[in-house]
């Protein structure tokens, strides 16, 4: 995946109608927490080999296990085929914060650094934004 010159606001207007309002609300809330940080659309092949578009907030130089590092985002917002995903690149007490605080988030599918849900109504937005704040603080 790589950063693109696509305008994030333009991208958000192209989202499927069933996700658009939730994605716009999430974008506004995450943008507020990540104020002053970059907000860029990333496009390309993601981990599972699928073509993705992810709205990334903040820049992160992430070390790779075998040396070197890769440019990435601190927080990401993606619209998948059947759900929304928020990626939070933060660790607390040697545990990914998405996993550590999973019990606070509501009805969500939790990955190492991802929170997936069908609708904002399924999750506790304040709890999700708590994770975003942790990620921001860790990368200041």
Short mmCIF file of C-alpha atoms in Angstrom, two decimals:
data_model
loop_
_atom_site.label_atom_id
_atom_site.label_comp_id
_atom_site.label_asym_id
_atom_site.label_seq_id
_atom_site.Cartn_x
_atom_site.Cartn_y
_atom_site.Cartn_z
CA UNK A 1 0.00 0.00 0.00
CA UNK A 2 1.09 3.55 -0.55
CA UNK A 3 -0.05 7.10 0.07
CA UNK A 4 -1.93 8.61 -2.85
CA UNK A 5 -2.89 12.10 -3.88
CA UNK A 6 -6.60 11.25 -3.79
CA UNK A 7 -8.53 13.80 -1.72
CA UNK A 8 -9.86 12.01 1.40
CA UNK A 9 -13.06 14.10 1.38
CA UNK A 10 -13.70 13.18 -2.24
CA UNK A 11 -13.10 9.51 -1.42
CA UNK A 12 -15.62 9.61 1.44
CA UNK A 13 -18.35 10.86 -0.93
CA UNK A 14 -17.86 7.76 -3.11
CA UNK A 15 -18.53 5.24 -0.33
CA UNK A 16 -21.58 2.97 -0.49
CA UNK A 17 -24.60 4.74 0.97
CA UNK A 18 -25.06 2.14 3.73
CA UNK A 19 -21.64 3.08 5.19
CA UNK A 20 -21.25 6.71 4.17
CA UNK A 21 -22.86 8.44 7.18
CA UNK A 22 -21.02 6.26 9.69
CA UNK A 23 -17.72 6.72 7.84
CA UNK A 24 -18.21 10.50 7.76
CA UNK A 25 -18.96 10.55 11.51
CA UNK A 26 -15.95 8.38 12.24
CA UNK A 27 -13.72 10.51 10.04
CA UNK A 28 -14.81 13.68 11.83
CA UNK A 29 -14.27 12.14 15.27
CA UNK A 30 -10.89 10.61 14.42
CA UNK A 31 -9.78 13.81 12.66
CA UNK A 32 -10.58 15.80 15.80
CA UNK A 33 -8.46 13.51 17.99
CA UNK A 34 -5.68 13.41 15.40
CA UNK A 35 -5.82 17.16 14.73
CA UNK A 36 -2.57 18.50 13.33
CA UNK A 37 -1.58 15.09 11.93
CA UNK A 38 -1.63 13.98 8.31
CA UNK A 39 -4.86 12.66 6.79
CA UNK A 40 -4.09 10.73 3.63
CA UNK A 41 -5.70 8.04 1.51
CA UNK A 42 -3.62 4.87 1.20
CA UNK A 43 -4.37 2.55 -1.72
CA UNK A 44 -3.07 -0.77 -2.94
CA UNK A 45 -2.68 -4.38 -1.91
CA UNK A 46 -3.14 -4.92 1.82
CA UNK A 47 -1.89 -7.79 4.03
CA UNK A 48 -4.30 -10.49 2.88
CA UNK A 49 -3.59 -9.71 -0.75
CA UNK A 50 -6.78 -7.71 -1.21
CA UNK A 51 -6.93 -4.33 -2.90
CA UNK A 52 -7.82 -1.74 -0.27
CA UNK A 53 -8.35 1.96 0.33
CA UNK A 54 -7.62 3.14 3.86
CA UNK A 55 -7.89 6.66 5.17
CA UNK A 56 -4.76 7.06 7.32
CA UNK A 57 -4.29 9.57 10.13
CA UNK A 58 -0.79 10.41 11.33
CA UNK A 59 2.52 9.08 10.09
CA UNK A 60 4.34 6.15 11.61
CA UNK A 61 7.74 4.70 10.84
CA UNK A 62 7.07 1.08 11.78
CA UNK A 63 10.05 -1.25 12.38
CA UNK A 64 9.99 -4.58 10.55
CA UNK A 65 10.86 -7.83 12.37
CA UNK A 66 13.72 -8.58 9.97
CA UNK A 67 15.20 -5.09 10.01
CA UNK A 68 14.41 -1.83 8.32
CA UNK A 69 11.11 -0.05 8.65
CA UNK A 70 8.05 0.84 6.64
CA UNK A 71 6.06 4.05 6.44
CA UNK A 72 2.52 3.51 7.74
CA UNK A 73 -0.35 5.32 9.45
CA UNK A 74 -1.05 5.62 13.18
CA UNK A 75 -4.82 5.17 12.79
CA UNK A 76 -6.68 3.97 9.71
CA UNK A 77 -10.32 3.89 8.60
CA UNK A 78 -11.46 1.47 5.91
CA UNK A 79 -14.79 0.49 4.44
CA UNK A 80 -14.83 -3.23 3.66
CA UNK A 81 -17.49 -5.10 1.74
CA UNK A 82 -19.65 -5.80 4.80
CA UNK A 83 -18.21 -3.70 7.61
CA UNK A 84 -16.11 -0.76 8.71
CA UNK A 85 -12.61 -1.23 10.09
CA UNK A 86 -10.57 1.05 12.30
CA UNK A 87 -6.87 0.19 12.60
CA UNK A 88 -5.09 1.45 15.71
CA UNK A 89 -1.32 1.01 15.80
CA UNK A 90 -0.67 1.20 19.53
CA UNK A 91 0.45 -1.13 22.27
CA UNK A 92 -0.06 -0.85 26.01
CA UNK A 93 1.33 -3.28 28.59
CA UNK A 94 2.77 -5.43 25.75
CA UNK A 95 -0.72 -5.87 24.27
CA UNK A 96 -2.36 -4.29 21.23
CA UNK A 97 -4.85 -1.74 22.54
CA UNK A 98 -7.64 -3.13 20.32
CA UNK A 99 -7.29 -6.44 22.12
CA UNK A 100 -6.68 -4.95 25.56
CA UNK A 101 -9.83 -2.82 25.46
CA UNK A 102 -11.99 -5.18 23.35
CA UNK A 103 -14.43 -5.66 26.23
CA UNK A 104 -15.26 -1.91 26.16
CA UNK A 105 -15.96 -1.57 22.45
CA UNK A 106 -19.32 -3.30 21.98
CA UNK A 107 -20.21 -5.67 19.13
CA UNK A 108 -16.98 -5.71 17.17
CA UNK A 109 -14.62 -8.17 15.55
CA UNK A 110 -11.20 -7.57 17.10
CA UNK A 111 -7.89 -8.27 15.42
CA UNK A 112 -4.40 -7.49 16.63
CA UNK A 113 -4.71 -3.82 15.75
CA UNK A 114 -8.13 -3.69 14.15
CA UNK A 115 -11.72 -3.14 15.22
CA UNK A 116 -14.38 -4.21 12.71
CA UNK A 117 -18.11 -3.53 12.97
CA UNK A 118 -21.18 -3.29 10.75
CA UNK A 119 -22.46 0.01 12.11
CA UNK A 120 -21.52 2.73 14.57
CA UNK A 121 -24.63 1.71 16.50
CA UNK A 122 -22.84 -1.57 17.30
CA UNK A 123 -19.93 0.02 19.14
CA UNK A 124 -19.13 2.49 21.87
CA UNK A 125 -17.62 5.41 19.93
CA UNK A 126 -16.11 6.98 23.05
CA UNK A 127 -14.32 3.71 23.83
CA UNK A 128 -12.99 3.52 20.27
CA UNK A 129 -11.78 7.12 20.43
CA UNK A 130 -9.97 6.25 23.67
CA UNK A 131 -7.82 3.86 21.60
CA UNK A 132 -7.20 6.60 19.03
CA UNK A 133 -6.05 8.95 21.81
CA UNK A 134 -3.63 6.32 23.12
CA UNK A 135 -2.17 5.90 19.63
CA UNK A 136 -1.81 9.66 19.19
CA UNK A 137 -0.07 10.06 22.56
CA UNK A 138 2.34 7.23 21.78
CA UNK A 139 3.42 8.85 18.53
CA UNK A 140 3.83 12.46 19.66
#
